[in-house]
Amino acid sequence: MSEQPRLLPILGQNHSGRSAMTCMYRCGNACDHPVPNESDNPYFGDVVQTEVSRRGVVRAGAVGALVLGFAGAGAASAAPALAAPAGGGEDALTAYHGGGGEAPAAALTFSTIPPNKLDNFVVPNGYDHSVVIRWGDPVEPDAPAFRLDRQSAYSQSKQFGYNNDFLAVLPLDKHGERALLVANHEYTNENLMFAGFTTLDALSVEQIRVAIAAHGLSVVELERVGRTGEWKLVTRGARKYNRRITALATRFDLTGPAAGSAYLKTAADPRGKTVIGTLNNCAGGVTPWGTILSGEENFNQYFVGGDAVPEADKPKLARYGISTTARYPSDSRKWDRADERFDLAKHPHEANRFGWIVELDPFDPDARPRKHTAMGRFKHEGANVIVAKSGYVAAYMGDDERFDYLYKFVTDKKMAKGNSWQARKHNLTLLESGTLYVAKLDYTSASEIDGSGKLPSDGAFNGTGKWIPLVRGDKSYVSGMTAAEVLTFTRLAGDAVGATKMDRPEDVEPNPVNGKIYVALTNNSNRGTGTNPKADEANPRTANRHGHILELTEDGGEHTSETFTWSVPIVCGDPADPATYFAGYDKTKVSPISCPDNVAFDGAGNLWISTDGNALGTNDGLFATPVEGPERGHLKQFLTVPIGAETCGPVITTDHKSVFVAVQHPGELTGASIEKPASTWPDGDYAKPGVVVTWRHDGKAVGS
């Protein structure tokens, strides 16, 4: 009988719409533990007081009477070309966001998908979809065929890993017929991976090693199907770029001011410069020079023995959600049985080597991935970059925890333009040194916010803000902390300077068309409950189960600026609920949305939002809305994923013909198992995470 994690006491649900099983495996039951941020710097609420088919596709038409059939007409300009990344020995990478094809019209004319609880992947009328790759499919050319009953760490290290999250699709040729797909593998669910699962304690050491190997990233070659927007896995030839990066054996170099510091040294790595593996890789980004950025998020859950570390280290571990009172926290995976580095009693600094931004060069299979300490250490959802007018590069990041912070990193050096070898060599060093900032927000109508979601008298949730510098190069701006300490224990530095506590800031991404920054604030059911901070202008609802979107505009349109303005264009939930807001758009024409997680943009600058843990009780999905013009706020649901799944990693390709999404943890419902699956997607037997591509039948730009 499968192990059934206990339900967590959050308004009768756990992590809003998540199952108890997801809470356990995804984030180590974070919401069942005290909020790690116990600092006394102002909460948002405190600031208020001081402010006086395969082909068996289910389309919208197949859902019958549920189809809403909304159509919209947006208004936004076409995307400008970005600096061209180089890669693969070819100059095919014209841009990641926009460019590379005819830009789509701003209008979003697809037929809206209605909310549903189908165990299928649902796309609009006029669209089709196919599974590109799934858990266990071959990545490296010599990968053994997947066998559920004969899994091994060796095999999994060559196969597509588990629970794909962030995705990137990078062109490999000038004709748009070949591409690289890069995917994060965030976490594993042993209940749904191994037949006969009973408890985590009963897993064999080899099964634990399989799980460790299933974490990390995959790089695979794709080829276009004819002249359509469909793509498939390349299964012939050398496939020289195909590669698995795992938590089991891949070596990572540490760069930046904290590399080599005492905080990162271990018995196995006395220099503090090389780390084995990467953990809980969530979202990410693509740089203009063609590399991948991947965020290490809920790494805390993999470590045990925090009770036996030196007393001086315990507050720092606790601030990152690591138990310092129990050897084995509840629902521990006990990976120390397979590798003692996960035992902090023996290796107290090992946890400090995770929680970084990873940079991977997918075009150089021999290049060792790097963890950039200059960008700070916290529970990174991801990192997304934009080239400022001045030529410097700014990276935006969120710390995915209740009441944690929003960050920005600005490089010390300007980006070199062009695809020359010299330019790329220079650009590969950009993220090794710079200035790390944390955000502090102020308000315009704080006294009018009552927690109901009612707009203030000026008709907007908005305000100003500033970026507080924490460290520049090897110089700390935080009293009593060295640069290495600020970067290794960035949460403590944010506490010290009075950063604004936020509601789980996840994906933070610049819009390449209008230059504004969009932040997905997933939810915070603790907002305004008990002794927790009350609702405020940036978080305008009590018991925020559905989340919202924050829009930042850097002063002067310069992304190196230390000041900005902000607004909340979307307050998520059921549009019939008065506590929701969609930029003032007619809510009778808007799709319900709950728990925004990742964002993306098409070439017209439309905002695409994927969801995680729909607290409205229906399947997660992908949504889109214009962010400019009269259709701003007209949010429409583009697709839904199977039951129990989360929608991750949305990518609109540079030619605008394809939308890729990662279907993460399908069928992850309490009590599910291999023998009793809650979902049989995608193959009709047992649930497998996978990557799906969607395209229009007529070959025109998706969405419009």
XYZ file of C-alpha atoms in Angstrom:
704
model
C 0.000 0.000 0.000
C 1.407 3.382 -0.953
C 2.623 5.810 1.654
C 0.077 8.609 2.033
C 1.522 11.921 3.229
C -0.611 13.750 5.744
C -2.737 16.690 4.736
C -1.384 20.093 5.636
C -3.467 22.629 7.576
C -3.828 25.498 5.113
C -7.428 26.624 4.820
C -8.466 23.023 4.380
C -6.042 22.561 1.495
C -2.287 22.394 1.066
C -0.381 24.894 -1.011
C -3.756 26.028 -2.305
C -4.696 23.439 -4.959
C -1.773 21.058 -4.508
C -2.179 17.532 -3.222
C -0.434 16.433 -0.030
C 1.816 14.215 -2.158
C 3.017 17.204 -4.180
C 3.659 19.198 -1.017
C 5.865 16.448 0.354
C 7.967 15.722 -2.710
C 8.071 19.171 -4.314
C 9.079 21.363 -1.405
C 9.411 19.144 1.659
C 6.089 20.262 3.136
C 7.266 23.878 3.359
C 3.808 25.107 4.331
C 3.705 22.645 7.222
C 6.691 24.380 8.830
C 7.200 27.857 10.300
C 7.998 30.596 7.808
C 11.829 30.716 7.637
C 11.795 34.526 7.586
C 11.531 35.558 11.238
C 13.255 38.906 10.733
C 11.669 42.113 11.988
C 12.186 44.086 8.791
C 8.903 45.489 7.429
C 6.344 43.184 5.890
C 4.232 44.695 3.126
C 1.539 45.026 5.778
C 3.870 46.814 8.182
C 4.811 49.346 5.513
C 1.132 50.239 5.242
C 1.238 51.527 8.789
C 4.181 53.776 8.033
C 2.995 55.064 4.680
C 0.269 57.679 5.655
C -2.198 13.259 -29.119
C -0.310 11.457 -29.543
C -3.314 12.160 -31.984
C -6.004 11.404 -29.429
C -6.110 15.124 -28.837
C -8.971 16.671 -26.894
C -9.736 20.045 -28.433
C -12.031 22.762 -27.254
C -14.724 21.516 -29.614
C -14.639 18.085 -28.014
C -15.649 19.560 -24.693
C -19.018 20.398 -26.200
C -21.137 22.911 -24.349
C -18.204 23.987 -22.176
C -16.601 25.945 -25.013
C -16.718 29.687 -24.416
C -15.387 30.729 -27.817
C -14.047 34.148 -26.784
C -11.927 36.031 -29.305
C -9.891 39.137 -28.657
C -8.029 41.812 -30.546
C -4.957 43.191 -28.793
C -2.726 46.129 -29.476
C 1.052 45.869 -29.089
C 4.073 46.474 -31.225
C 6.184 43.792 -32.820
C 9.202 42.516 -30.908
C 12.584 44.072 -31.572
C 15.482 41.751 -32.269
C 17.748 41.027 -29.313
C 21.480 40.500 -29.334
C 22.263 37.303 -31.191
C 23.536 34.382 -29.133
C 26.129 32.157 -30.716
C 26.153 28.410 -30.569
C 26.868 25.100 -32.194
C 29.406 26.637 -34.519
C 26.555 28.273 -36.465
C 25.112 31.781 -36.285
C 21.521 30.547 -36.309
C 20.421 31.908 -32.919
C 18.928 35.248 -33.877
C 17.059 35.768 -30.600
C 15.277 33.794 -27.943
C 12.305 36.113 -27.397
C 10.826 37.251 -30.689
C 12.672 37.501 -33.974
C 13.591 34.628 -36.265
C 10.266 34.784 -38.079
C 7.294 36.965 -38.819
C 6.061 38.481 -35.566
C 2.489 37.576 -34.639
C -0.280 40.099 -34.428
C -1.044 41.291 -30.928
C -4.612 39.979 -31.140
C -5.234 36.724 -29.271
C -7.898 35.081 -31.404
C -7.797 31.457 -30.231
C -10.941 29.837 -28.829
C -10.740 29.917 -25.061
C -10.354 26.568 -23.318
C -12.873 26.144 -20.487
C -11.853 24.958 -17.016
C -11.997 21.153 -16.792
C -10.792 18.126 -14.854
C -10.055 15.849 -17.816
C -7.115 13.464 -17.765
C -5.884 14.792 -21.051
C -4.055 17.640 -22.708
C -6.626 20.080 -24.072
C -5.874 22.624 -26.825
C -8.057 25.082 -28.780
C -9.980 24.361 -31.959
C -7.643 24.614 -34.924
C -4.647 23.377 -32.927
C -2.963 20.020 -32.419
C -0.333 18.709 -30.023
C 2.112 15.865 -29.564
C 4.404 14.547 -26.841
C 8.016 15.390 -27.664
C 9.759 13.487 -24.866
C 8.772 11.826 -21.602
C 10.419 10.414 -18.475
C 12.728 7.526 -19.401
C 13.078 8.344 -23.106
C 16.668 8.199 -24.379
C 18.808 11.324 -24.137
C 22.320 10.066 -24.786
C 22.594 7.922 -27.936
C 23.701 4.835 -25.985
C 20.917 5.086 -23.406
C 19.343 1.728 -22.521
C 15.662 1.275 -23.266
C 13.511 2.275 -20.297
C 12.245 -0.615 -18.175
C 10.000 0.250 -15.255
C 10.969 -2.944 -13.451
C 14.707 -2.626 -14.169
C 15.585 0.956 -13.402
C 19.168 1.774 -12.511
C 21.126 4.914 -11.780
C 23.299 4.193 -14.828
C 20.275 4.036 -17.130
C 18.573 7.082 -15.628
C 21.786 9.081 -16.051
C 21.354 8.644 -19.815
C 17.563 8.945 -19.993
C 15.182 11.894 -19.733
C 14.810 12.730 -16.058
C 11.718 13.142 -13.926
C 9.351 16.093 -13.449
C 10.477 18.447 -16.188
C 10.006 22.129 -15.361
C 11.757 25.001 -17.198
C 12.146 24.576 -20.963
C 14.223 26.327 -23.600
C 14.131 25.746 -27.357
C 17.215 27.067 -29.169
C 17.567 27.018 -32.980
C 20.398 24.895 -34.357
C 20.309 25.961 -38.004
C 19.419 28.945 -40.151
C 16.366 27.275 -41.641
C 14.493 26.572 -38.417
C 14.460 22.823 -38.969
C 16.679 21.765 -36.059
C 16.721 22.903 -32.443
C 17.965 22.061 -28.981
C 15.481 21.417 -26.198
C 16.793 22.018 -22.679
C 14.700 20.906 -19.698
C 15.076 21.150 -15.938
C 14.202 18.079 -13.837
C 13.032 19.567 -10.583
C 12.188 16.709 -8.247
C 11.171 13.048 -8.068
C 8.134 11.254 -6.693
C 9.139 7.760 -5.673
C 5.501 6.765 -5.105
C 4.934 7.137 -8.833
C 8.334 5.936 -10.065
C 8.684 2.472 -8.545
C 6.224 -0.402 -8.699
C 5.457 -1.866 -5.298
C 6.396 1.330 -3.452
C 5.567 1.200 0.251
C 7.661 3.773 2.129
C 10.721 5.903 1.513
C 12.575 3.875 4.153
C 11.936 0.702 2.173
C 13.611 1.987 -0.988
C 16.834 0.240 -1.923
C 20.053 2.254 -2.159
C 19.976 1.763 -5.927
C 16.457 3.178 -6.109
C 17.636 6.245 -4.180
C 20.477 6.601 -6.667
C 17.935 6.409 -9.511
C 16.026 9.279 -7.908
C 19.200 11.341 -7.508
C 20.087 10.705 -11.162
C 16.573 11.746 -12.257
C 17.261 15.283 -10.956
C 19.155 17.845 -13.036
C 18.803 18.852 -16.703
C 18.522 17.271 -20.147
C 19.706 18.594 -23.513
C 18.286 16.884 -26.623
C 18.208 17.584 -30.350
C 14.854 18.145 -32.051
C 13.770 18.250 -35.683
C 10.751 19.948 -37.226
C 8.026 17.784 -38.741
C 7.688 19.014 -42.316
C 6.901 22.722 -42.437
C 4.565 22.615 -39.435
C 4.952 23.782 -35.862
C 5.337 20.197 -34.681
C 8.718 18.976 -33.427
C 10.001 15.515 -32.601
C 13.004 13.975 -30.896
C 15.993 13.190 -33.125
C 16.632 9.454 -32.752
C 19.357 8.912 -35.358
C 22.922 10.021 -35.892
C 25.574 11.320 -33.510
C 23.333 13.731 -31.562
C 26.497 15.428 -30.346
C 24.689 17.956 -28.152
C 22.556 15.430 -26.254
C 23.505 15.419 -22.605
C 22.268 14.606 -19.116
C 23.287 16.769 -16.172
C 22.483 14.975 -12.911
C 22.571 15.426 -9.159
C 24.470 12.162 -8.995
C 27.753 12.773 -10.777
C 27.964 15.986 -12.843
C 30.678 18.380 -11.678
C 29.923 22.110 -11.420
C 32.423 24.937 -11.066
C 31.736 27.680 -8.531
C 32.461 31.224 -9.740
C 32.373 34.640 -8.141
C 33.320 36.187 -4.792
C 32.016 33.357 -2.587
C 33.819 30.606 -4.507
C 36.611 29.215 -2.371
C 35.247 30.763 0.825
C 35.119 28.817 4.062
C 31.332 28.535 3.731
C 31.687 26.394 0.602
C 34.603 24.166 1.577
C 34.024 20.503 2.427
C 36.195 17.492 3.158
C 35.674 16.286 -0.403
C 36.321 19.769 -1.842
C 38.794 21.584 0.427
C 39.193 24.358 -2.178
C 35.469 25.131 -2.200
C 35.442 25.401 -5.973
C 33.718 22.251 -7.305
C 30.258 20.874 -6.510
C 28.786 17.503 -7.422
C 25.292 17.860 -8.832
C 22.422 20.310 -8.890
C 19.154 20.026 -6.951
C 15.520 21.028 -7.367
C 16.048 22.953 -10.592
C 12.857 24.909 -11.094
C 12.554 27.719 -13.629
C 15.276 29.448 -15.590
C 16.106 31.673 -18.494
C 18.069 31.999 -21.714
C 20.889 34.512 -22.080
C 21.424 36.584 -25.237
C 24.734 34.730 -25.683
C 22.929 31.382 -25.905
C 23.393 29.789 -22.491
C 20.813 28.446 -20.059
C 20.229 29.755 -16.538
C 18.667 27.295 -14.100
C 17.487 28.052 -10.557
C 18.109 25.709 -7.621
C 15.003 26.041 -5.472
C 13.856 23.746 -2.617
C 17.281 22.178 -2.012
C 16.754 22.169 1.762
C 14.581 19.053 1.742
C 17.400 16.736 0.658
C 19.610 17.234 3.707
C 19.553 15.520 7.103
C 21.598 15.864 10.283
C 21.000 19.579 10.802
C 20.632 18.947 14.518
C 24.327 18.036 14.776
C 25.926 20.977 12.973
C 27.903 23.564 14.971
C 25.592 25.864 16.925
C 26.848 28.923 15.029
C 25.612 27.411 11.756
C 22.098 26.576 12.905
C 20.429 29.992 12.450
C 21.702 30.162 8.883
C 20.446 26.676 8.071
C 17.072 27.408 9.669
C 16.692 30.584 7.583
C 16.866 28.318 4.533
C 14.268 25.879 5.846
C 16.638 23.155 7.046
C 15.644 21.519 10.319
C 18.188 22.047 13.089
C 16.229 20.133 15.735
C 15.826 16.680 14.143
C 18.274 14.403 12.425
C 15.576 13.226 10.035
C 12.862 15.837 9.380
C 9.399 14.466 8.696
C 9.087 12.740 5.315
C 12.883 12.873 4.821
C 14.148 11.130 1.689
C 17.236 9.965 3.616
C 19.552 10.285 0.665
C 22.430 9.945 3.116
C 21.916 6.182 2.753
C 23.213 6.502 -0.808
C 25.663 9.391 -0.373
C 26.898 10.715 2.977
C 27.369 14.256 1.624
C 23.657 14.756 2.312
C 24.338 14.268 6.031
C 25.124 17.686 7.476
C 26.358 16.111 10.696
C 29.323 14.867 8.640
C 29.469 17.620 6.019
C 27.956 20.780 7.558
C 28.751 23.046 4.575
C 27.349 20.826 1.823
C 23.932 22.517 1.839
C 25.629 25.882 1.207
C 26.718 24.549 -2.174
C 23.105 24.524 -3.412
C 20.585 27.323 -3.936
C 22.530 29.063 -6.704
C 21.905 30.084 -10.308
C 23.442 27.539 -12.673
C 24.697 28.521 -16.136
C 24.889 25.761 -18.755
C 26.277 26.070 -22.275
C 24.106 23.646 -24.276
C 26.252 24.089 -27.382
C 29.405 22.768 -25.720
C 28.797 19.253 -24.349
C 32.251 19.260 -22.787
C 31.800 22.532 -20.896
C 31.351 22.131 -17.169
C 28.242 23.928 -15.865
C 28.850 26.737 -13.383
C 27.153 28.011 -10.231
C 27.438 31.798 -10.046
C 27.862 32.934 -6.449
C 27.754 36.624 -7.449
C 24.005 36.202 -8.082
C 23.265 35.198 -4.491
C 21.965 32.077 -2.788
C 18.316 31.527 -1.929
C 15.434 29.371 -3.177
C 15.770 30.486 -6.773
C 12.732 30.008 -8.953
C 14.935 31.071 -11.857
C 16.744 34.004 -13.449
C 15.902 35.988 -16.573
C 18.139 38.577 -18.190
C 17.804 41.633 -20.376
C 20.452 43.885 -21.899
C 20.077 47.415 -20.536
C 20.312 50.507 -22.734
C 23.759 51.074 -21.275
C 24.939 47.645 -22.453
C 25.129 46.040 -19.019
C 23.060 42.933 -18.339
C 20.383 42.796 -15.635
C 19.076 39.512 -14.242
C 15.804 39.348 -12.279
C 15.136 36.661 -9.667
C 12.524 35.611 -7.127
C 12.926 33.711 -3.849
C 10.014 31.268 -3.788
C 9.024 31.294 -0.129
C 6.213 32.970 1.788
C 7.310 36.497 2.747
C 10.657 36.389 0.970
C 12.257 38.756 -1.486
C 12.665 39.976 -5.049
C 16.233 40.431 -6.397
C 18.141 41.971 -9.291
C 21.727 41.403 -10.418
C 23.580 43.835 -12.710
C 26.839 42.810 -14.351
C 30.096 44.709 -13.873
C 30.890 44.426 -17.577
C 28.939 45.283 -20.698
C 27.816 42.570 -23.074
C 29.881 42.205 -26.208
C 27.779 42.230 -29.368
C 28.033 39.773 -32.212
C 28.705 36.073 -32.572
C 32.478 36.074 -32.719
C 34.486 33.689 -30.592
C 35.953 36.620 -28.698
C 32.522 38.101 -27.940
C 31.164 34.822 -26.682
C 34.200 34.170 -24.517
C 33.701 37.580 -22.922
C 29.954 37.130 -22.423
C 30.436 33.784 -20.706
C 32.127 35.703 -17.867
C 29.433 38.354 -17.390
C 27.562 36.673 -14.534
C 30.702 36.076 -12.489
C 30.831 39.617 -11.111
C 28.372 42.412 -10.523
C 25.997 44.083 -8.087
C 23.273 42.171 -6.276
C 20.199 44.133 -5.176
C 17.069 43.365 -3.173
C 13.745 45.186 -3.616
C 11.954 47.494 -1.199
C 8.466 48.723 -2.170
C 6.445 51.784 -1.149
C 2.761 52.559 -1.748
C 0.475 55.340 -2.972
C -2.877 54.351 -1.392
C -1.961 52.068 1.477
C -4.549 53.401 3.903
C -7.402 52.454 1.540
C -6.598 48.733 1.328
C -9.063 46.658 3.356
C -8.244 43.120 2.166
C -11.308 42.767 -0.037
C -9.491 43.396 -3.312
C -11.353 46.683 -3.800
C -9.422 49.203 -5.867
C -8.264 52.382 -4.109
C -9.690 55.733 -5.146
C -6.939 56.361 -7.703
C -8.093 53.266 -9.595
C -4.898 51.217 -9.339
C -2.792 49.108 -7.049
C 0.557 50.839 -7.542
C 3.569 52.498 -5.979
C 7.290 53.104 -6.191
C 10.303 51.083 -5.162
C 14.054 50.982 -4.880
C 16.766 48.401 -5.356
C 18.953 48.199 -2.252
C 22.531 47.115 -3.028
C 23.769 44.143 -1.021
C 27.155 43.525 -2.571
C 29.167 44.879 -5.497
C 31.981 42.621 -6.623
C 33.767 41.662 -3.412
C 32.493 44.712 -1.476
C 29.651 44.181 0.979
C 27.057 46.886 1.682
C 25.582 44.976 4.622
C 26.991 45.904 7.996
C 28.703 43.020 9.767
C 28.693 40.708 6.733
C 31.495 40.034 4.263
C 30.745 39.779 0.561
C 31.112 35.986 0.704
C 28.706 35.869 3.639
C 26.154 38.117 1.908
C 26.224 35.931 -1.186
C 26.091 32.601 0.643
C 23.408 33.706 3.108
C 21.588 36.224 0.945
C 18.320 35.858 2.835
C 20.011 37.123 5.991
C 21.426 40.078 4.058
C 17.946 40.927 2.772
C 16.650 40.755 6.338
C 19.373 43.112 7.521
C 18.639 45.881 5.002
C 14.859 45.833 5.421
C 13.793 44.286 2.115
C 10.072 43.939 1.390
C 8.551 40.594 2.273
C 6.506 39.258 -0.620
C 4.030 36.481 -1.396
C 6.142 33.730 -2.939
C 7.812 35.567 -5.835
C 8.407 32.884 -8.462
C 9.168 33.633 -12.092
C 10.463 37.179 -12.736
C 10.891 37.983 -16.406
C 11.503 41.074 -18.561
C 9.136 41.653 -21.468
C 11.408 42.206 -24.493
C 8.805 44.399 -26.214
C 7.892 46.977 -23.556
C 10.890 46.423 -21.252
C 8.728 46.007 -18.155
C 9.338 43.271 -15.586
C 6.576 40.786 -14.722
C 6.550 38.875 -11.453
C 4.401 35.813 -10.747
C 3.360 35.912 -7.087
C 1.855 32.448 -6.714
C -0.130 32.697 -3.477
C 0.079 33.179 0.281
C -2.849 31.824 2.254
C -1.262 33.286 5.408
C -1.786 36.873 4.244
C -3.841 38.672 6.886
C -4.606 35.542 8.912
C -3.856 35.324 12.629
C -0.903 37.516 13.488
C 0.405 37.553 9.910
C 0.684 40.836 7.990
C -2.563 42.273 6.705
C -3.378 42.895 3.075
C -1.663 45.902 1.486
C -1.618 47.644 -1.858
C 0.826 45.178 -3.398
C -1.042 42.219 -1.874
C -4.628 43.509 -1.838
C -6.435 40.416 -0.532
C -6.698 38.637 2.764
C -5.949 34.873 2.582
C -4.402 35.125 -0.878
C -4.998 31.616 -2.233
C -4.923 32.532 -5.915
C -1.931 34.871 -6.299
C -1.367 37.854 -8.572
C 0.933 39.454 -11.150
C 3.233 42.380 -10.379
C 4.466 44.703 -13.139
C 7.675 46.710 -12.580
C 8.915 49.611 -14.713
C 12.513 50.669 -14.211
C 12.917 54.438 -14.015
C 13.970 55.895 -17.342
C 13.505 52.499 -18.957
C 17.059 51.696 -17.816
C 17.423 48.244 -16.288
C 20.443 49.262 -14.246
C 18.338 51.871 -12.438
C 18.083 51.692 -8.653
C 14.478 52.962 -8.582
C 11.269 51.790 -10.223
C 7.490 52.054 -10.242
C 5.167 49.097 -9.898
C 1.530 48.088 -10.305
C -0.635 44.979 -9.917
C -2.416 44.435 -13.252
C -3.914 41.029 -12.400
C -5.331 39.734 -9.123
C -6.094 36.095 -9.860
C -9.111 33.951 -9.054
C -12.648 33.497 -10.328
C -13.603 36.617 -12.325
C -17.032 36.466 -10.661
C -15.312 37.101 -7.333
C -15.185 40.832 -6.554
C -11.721 40.282 -5.049
C -10.251 39.722 -8.529
C -8.941 42.313 -10.960
C -7.858 42.075 -14.603
C -6.397 45.498 -15.432
C -9.923 46.936 -15.561
C -11.059 44.632 -18.378
C -14.660 43.338 -18.507
C -14.455 40.328 -16.184
C -17.387 38.538 -17.839
C -15.024 37.864 -20.758
C -12.029 36.720 -18.698
C -10.915 33.158 -17.928
C -10.567 32.051 -14.298
C -6.932 31.676 -13.240
C -5.305 30.578 -9.989
C -1.707 30.345 -8.750
C 0.455 31.929 -11.495
C 3.881 30.318 -11.610
C 5.854 30.934 -14.814
C 5.567 33.682 -17.416
C 6.672 34.010 -21.040
C 6.174 36.403 -23.941
C 5.425 36.065 -27.623
C 6.849 38.355 -30.291
C 4.001 40.836 -29.834
C 4.779 41.168 -26.129
C 1.652 39.328 -24.958
C 2.021 37.867 -21.471
C 1.645 34.075 -21.199
C 1.115 32.635 -17.709
C 1.321 29.016 -16.570
C -0.242 27.902 -13.300
C 0.725 25.605 -10.426
C -1.824 24.287 -7.935
C -5.102 25.687 -9.204
C -7.058 26.497 -6.033
C -10.280 26.791 -8.042
C -10.447 22.989 -8.224
C -9.790 22.491 -11.939
C -6.719 21.484 -13.922
C -3.756 23.814 -14.323
C -3.199 25.508 -17.655
C -1.558 28.136 -19.823
C -3.138 31.577 -20.249
C -2.397 34.661 -22.342
C -3.268 38.361 -22.262
C -2.124 41.545 -23.968
C -0.308 43.929 -21.613
C -0.850 47.068 -23.683
C -3.827 48.693 -25.393
C -7.585 48.234 -24.986
C -7.315 44.437 -24.638
C -4.941 44.658 -21.667
C -6.271 42.287 -19.014
C -8.332 40.177 -21.439
C -6.954 36.920 -20.077
C -7.777 33.753 -22.036
C -6.987 30.124 -21.251
C -4.982 28.540 -24.068
C -4.599 24.953 -22.836
C -5.013 22.651 -19.869
C -2.801 19.811 -18.657
C -3.940 16.403 -17.329
C -5.329 15.841 -13.874
C -2.891 16.330 -11.004
C -0.327 18.021 -13.278
C 1.276 21.447 -13.239
C 1.942 23.557 -16.347
C 5.629 24.506 -16.546
C 8.221 26.031 -18.827
C 6.094 27.763 -21.455
C 8.068 28.599 -24.599
C 6.745 30.380 -27.678
C 9.311 29.635 -30.363
C 11.112 32.386 -32.230
C 9.145 31.697 -35.424
C 5.897 31.839 -33.399
C 4.677 28.536 -34.827
C 4.955 26.408 -31.680
C 4.191 26.501 -27.980
C 6.125 24.103 -25.755
C 5.047 23.287 -22.206
C 6.276 20.844 -19.588
C 3.618 18.641 -18.032
C 4.963 18.133 -14.536
C 3.740 15.565 -11.986
C 0.635 14.264 -13.833
C -1.538 12.159 -11.536
C 0.267 13.334 -8.419
C -2.678 12.867 -6.084
C -2.585 11.430 -2.582
C -2.944 7.643 -2.668
C -1.821 7.280 -6.293
C 0.758 4.674 -7.251
C 2.046 2.795 -10.276
C -0.539 0.096 -9.617
C -3.381 2.578 -8.967
C -2.558 5.625 -11.089
C -4.616 8.781 -10.747
C -3.616 9.641 -14.330
C -2.631 7.469 -17.266
C -1.264 10.357 -19.361
C 0.432 10.214 -21.846
C 0.502 6.529 -22.838
C -2.562 5.031 -21.175
C -0.685 2.968 -18.564
C 0.812 5.063 -15.720
C 1.604 8.738 -15.390
C 4.842 10.091 -16.860
C 6.006 13.706 -16.846
C 6.742 14.932 -20.348
C 7.159 17.808 -22.783
C 4.388 18.722 -25.235
C 4.409 20.923 -28.323
C 1.259 22.634 -29.630
C 0.822 24.197 -33.068
C -1.812 25.595 -35.414
C -3.119 23.428 -38.250
C -2.846 26.302 -40.710
C 0.774 27.036 -39.817
C 0.102 30.585 -38.696
C 1.428 32.204 -35.537
C 0.147 30.580 -32.359
C -2.259 32.596 -30.269
C -3.045 35.112 -32.966
